[in-house]
Structures are given as C-alpha cells and as structure tokens.
C-alpha positions as a printed Julia matrix, in Angstrom:
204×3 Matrix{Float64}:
 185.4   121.62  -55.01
 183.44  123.75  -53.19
 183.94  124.4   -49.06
 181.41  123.16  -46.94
 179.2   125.26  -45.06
 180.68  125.93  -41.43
 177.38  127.66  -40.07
 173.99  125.82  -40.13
 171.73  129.43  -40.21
 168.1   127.42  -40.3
 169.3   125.46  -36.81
 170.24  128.26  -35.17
 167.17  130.08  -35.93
 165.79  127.24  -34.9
 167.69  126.64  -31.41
 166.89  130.39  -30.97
 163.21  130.39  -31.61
 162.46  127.3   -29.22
 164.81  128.56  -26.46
 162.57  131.87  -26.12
 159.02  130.06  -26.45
 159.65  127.1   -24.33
 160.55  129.68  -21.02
 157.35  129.86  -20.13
 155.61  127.23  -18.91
 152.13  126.87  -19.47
 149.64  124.51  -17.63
 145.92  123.35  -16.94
 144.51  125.05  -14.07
 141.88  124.11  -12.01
 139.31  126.79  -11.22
 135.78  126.82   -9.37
 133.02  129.17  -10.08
 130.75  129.86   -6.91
 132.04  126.25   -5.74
 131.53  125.38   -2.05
 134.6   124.7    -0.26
 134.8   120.57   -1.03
 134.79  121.84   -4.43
 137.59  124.47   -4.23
 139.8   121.74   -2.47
 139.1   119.59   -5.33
 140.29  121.72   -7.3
 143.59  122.8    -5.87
 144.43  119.19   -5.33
 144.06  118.42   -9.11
 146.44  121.45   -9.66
 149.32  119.54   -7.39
 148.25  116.57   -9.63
 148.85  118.41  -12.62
 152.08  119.65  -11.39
 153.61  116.64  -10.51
 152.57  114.52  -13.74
 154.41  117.74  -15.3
 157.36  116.66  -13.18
 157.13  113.14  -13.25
 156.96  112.89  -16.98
 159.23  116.0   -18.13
 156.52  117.41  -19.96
 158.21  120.59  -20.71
 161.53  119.13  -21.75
 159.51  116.95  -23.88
 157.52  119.75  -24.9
 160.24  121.93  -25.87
 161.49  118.74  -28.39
 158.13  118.38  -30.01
 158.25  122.41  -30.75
 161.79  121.33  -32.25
 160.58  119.13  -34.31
 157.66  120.91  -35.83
 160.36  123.67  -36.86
 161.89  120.82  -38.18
 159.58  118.34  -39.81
 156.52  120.68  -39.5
 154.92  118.68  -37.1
 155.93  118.04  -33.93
 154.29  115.23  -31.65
 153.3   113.96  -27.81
 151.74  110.78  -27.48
 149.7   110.81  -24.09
 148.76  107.08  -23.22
 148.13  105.31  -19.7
 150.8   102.41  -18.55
 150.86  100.99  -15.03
 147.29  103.01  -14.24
 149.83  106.22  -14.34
 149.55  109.15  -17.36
 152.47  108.9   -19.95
 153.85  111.41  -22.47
 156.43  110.15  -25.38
 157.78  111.76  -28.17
 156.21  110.9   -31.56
 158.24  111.29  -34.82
 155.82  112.45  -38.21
 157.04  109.64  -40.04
 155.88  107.09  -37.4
 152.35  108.41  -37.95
 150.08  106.95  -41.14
 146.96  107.43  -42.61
 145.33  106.5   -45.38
 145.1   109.06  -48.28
 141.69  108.7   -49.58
 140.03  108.91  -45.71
 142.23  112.28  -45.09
 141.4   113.86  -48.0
 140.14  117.09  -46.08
 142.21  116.69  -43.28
 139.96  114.14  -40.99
 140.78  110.82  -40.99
 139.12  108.62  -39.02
 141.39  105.89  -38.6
 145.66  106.28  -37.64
 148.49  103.81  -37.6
 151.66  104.51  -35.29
 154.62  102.2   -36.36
 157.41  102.07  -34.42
 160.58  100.15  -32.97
 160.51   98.78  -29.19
 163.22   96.89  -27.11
 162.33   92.98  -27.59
 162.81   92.72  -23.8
 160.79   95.54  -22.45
 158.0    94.86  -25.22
 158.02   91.27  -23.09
 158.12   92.87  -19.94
 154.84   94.56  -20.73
 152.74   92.29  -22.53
 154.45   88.82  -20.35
 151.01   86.85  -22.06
 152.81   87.02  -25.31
 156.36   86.65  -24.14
 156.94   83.58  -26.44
 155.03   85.39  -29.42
 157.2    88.59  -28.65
 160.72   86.31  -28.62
 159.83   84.49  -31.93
 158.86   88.24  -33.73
 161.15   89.05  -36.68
 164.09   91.83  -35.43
 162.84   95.32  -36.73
 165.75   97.36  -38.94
 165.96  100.81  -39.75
 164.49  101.45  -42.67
 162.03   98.46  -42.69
 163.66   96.37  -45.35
 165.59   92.98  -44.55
 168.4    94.46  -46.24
 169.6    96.67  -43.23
 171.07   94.98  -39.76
 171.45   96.58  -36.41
 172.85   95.16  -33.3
 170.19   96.37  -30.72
 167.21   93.82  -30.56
 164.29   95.55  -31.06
 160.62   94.59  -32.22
 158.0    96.19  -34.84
 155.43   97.27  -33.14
 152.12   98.63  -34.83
 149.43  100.78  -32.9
 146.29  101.49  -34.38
 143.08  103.5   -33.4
 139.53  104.07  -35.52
 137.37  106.77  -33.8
 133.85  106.49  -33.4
 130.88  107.48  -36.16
 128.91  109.33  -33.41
 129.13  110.18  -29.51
 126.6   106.95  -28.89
 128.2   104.58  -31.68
 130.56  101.49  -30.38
 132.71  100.96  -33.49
 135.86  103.06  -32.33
 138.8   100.48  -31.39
 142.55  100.59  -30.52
 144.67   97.66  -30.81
 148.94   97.21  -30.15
 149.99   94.47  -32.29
 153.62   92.95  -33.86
 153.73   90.6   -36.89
 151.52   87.81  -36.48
 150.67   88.22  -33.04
 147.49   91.09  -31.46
 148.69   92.12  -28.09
 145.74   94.71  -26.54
 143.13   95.79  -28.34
 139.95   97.58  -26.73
 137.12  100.11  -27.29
 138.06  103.51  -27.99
 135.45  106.04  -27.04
 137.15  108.97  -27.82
 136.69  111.35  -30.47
 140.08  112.05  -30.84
 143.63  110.06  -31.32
 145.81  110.67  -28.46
 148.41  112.81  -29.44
 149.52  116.58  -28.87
 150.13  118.23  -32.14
 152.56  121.51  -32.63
 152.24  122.52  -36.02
 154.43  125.25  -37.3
 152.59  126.15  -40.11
 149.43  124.26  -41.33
 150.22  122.28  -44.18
 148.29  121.33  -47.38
C-alpha cells in the first residue's frame, strides 16, 4: 500500500503565488484633463466612492479568492450586481456558469446561465412578491439529483442574461427565476455579462 502524500506541492505554489500578487492593491482612479475645479472635485469624490465600495464589499479579499480559484479551476470569478440601490461583488464558481456549446464556438456567446443554491429564507426576504412561490420551490441538493439530501434549506435559483445584437437593438434581457416561478426579469443594455474574469491561462 502505498503512503500518502504528506505535502500538497501545486497548493503551496499556489498559496505562494496569490500571497505575492494580491499585495498590491490596484484601483480605478478618477482623473481630469484641463477640468475646471467642479470637475476636479467630482472627481476626487468618486475616488472616496471607489474606496469605500472597496471597503464595504471586501473587494480585495474577494479578489485575492477569485485569483485562487483561477490557479485552481482556471477561471476565477466576481459577479458585480446592484441590491438595495448599493454595488455588490460575490464570488462566482466556473461550474455555476453555462453556455451553450454551439453559440460559444469561438469564444462569444451571447447568451449565459448562472445556477446556483440560495437560503429559502433570504431568497424570500428579497423577492417578498413571491414569498409563497419561493416556500412551495423544491429544496436544491448538491449535486442536482433527488438522490442527495442536505439539512440546510436552500433554493435553485437560475440567472440568465442575452446581450444585445447591436448598441441601438432592445432584445438583450436578464431574468432571476426558480422552478416554476420568474422572479425579475428586465432589459439588459449592456454589451457585456456582469462578471470579473481572472484567467490563468486562456483556455481552448
């Protein structure tokens, strides 16, 4: 029988390599070129902005565990999304993420699908319109098969956005949904999915 391995080499490398990239701390800045002084004042006071949504949200803490997991996985992921009219960063696992194979066959999909697991109470406390809907959903489990139980209580939640044909076009949408049951859906203008991407190394 052989002994098992006592040192993990490919964590440590990878404690090491995040521990010396994530010192420094890097951040949008705010700059004005030949701006009057209203402007310049704007502009400093959307740098204390910056630097308190930092704070608030533990960007660089969360930061430092998306870099983790693109060592790990290969991609590592930030979803930025509003709640409560306030700027919100979450960590994203890859295998939350899907896409459809024949749209991202050169790397550009147009449409992506976030599945994920959320507390059947705070779900509720979010969306109370649906509280009843949200109570009734089926109990999410681990590896998305009736077969396996858990004792938390949480809810399958699917999050979807399609981006836009063109910058004047109206047929981008996002939508939050669980089984049987749409819970926000709206316009999405953007030409872009909301999330921060740290890739290791670009993958086929």
């Amino acid at each position: 029988m052989r002994e098992r391995i006592s040192f993990n080499v490919v964590q440590s490398a990878t404690d090491t390599i995040v521990s010396k990239i994530t010192k420094s701390r890097p951040k949008p800045l705010f700059l004005t070129s030949g701006g009057d002084y209203q402007q310049q004042r704007r502009a400093k006071k959307l740098n204390k902005f910056v630097e308190g949504l930092f704070f608030e949200q533990k960007a660089y803490v969360k930061g430092a565990m998306a870099m983790r997991d693109g060592c790990v996985f290969g991609d590592g992921l930030l979803h930025v999304f509003p709640r409560n009219e306030r700027v919100c960063f979450e960590r994203a696992l890859p295998h939350e993420l899907f896409v459809d194979e024949l749209e991202s066959f050169y790397g550009e999909p147009r449409s992506l699908y976030r599945v994920t697991a959320v507390d059947r109470e705070i779900l509720a406390e979010q969306y109370p319109d649906f509280r009843d809907e949200i109570m009734k959903a089926p109990p999410a489990s681990p590896d998305n098969t009736a077969i396996s139980r858990t004792v938390s209580d949480m809810v399958e939640v699917r999050e979807a956005w399609h981006l836009p044909s063109s910058d004047k076009a109206d047929d981008g949408a996002h939508c939050i949904s669980i089984e049987k049951c749409c819970l926000f859906e709206e316009e999405w203008t953007k030409r872009y999915f909301p999330f921060a991407v740290f890739s290791w190394d670009k993958r086929l």
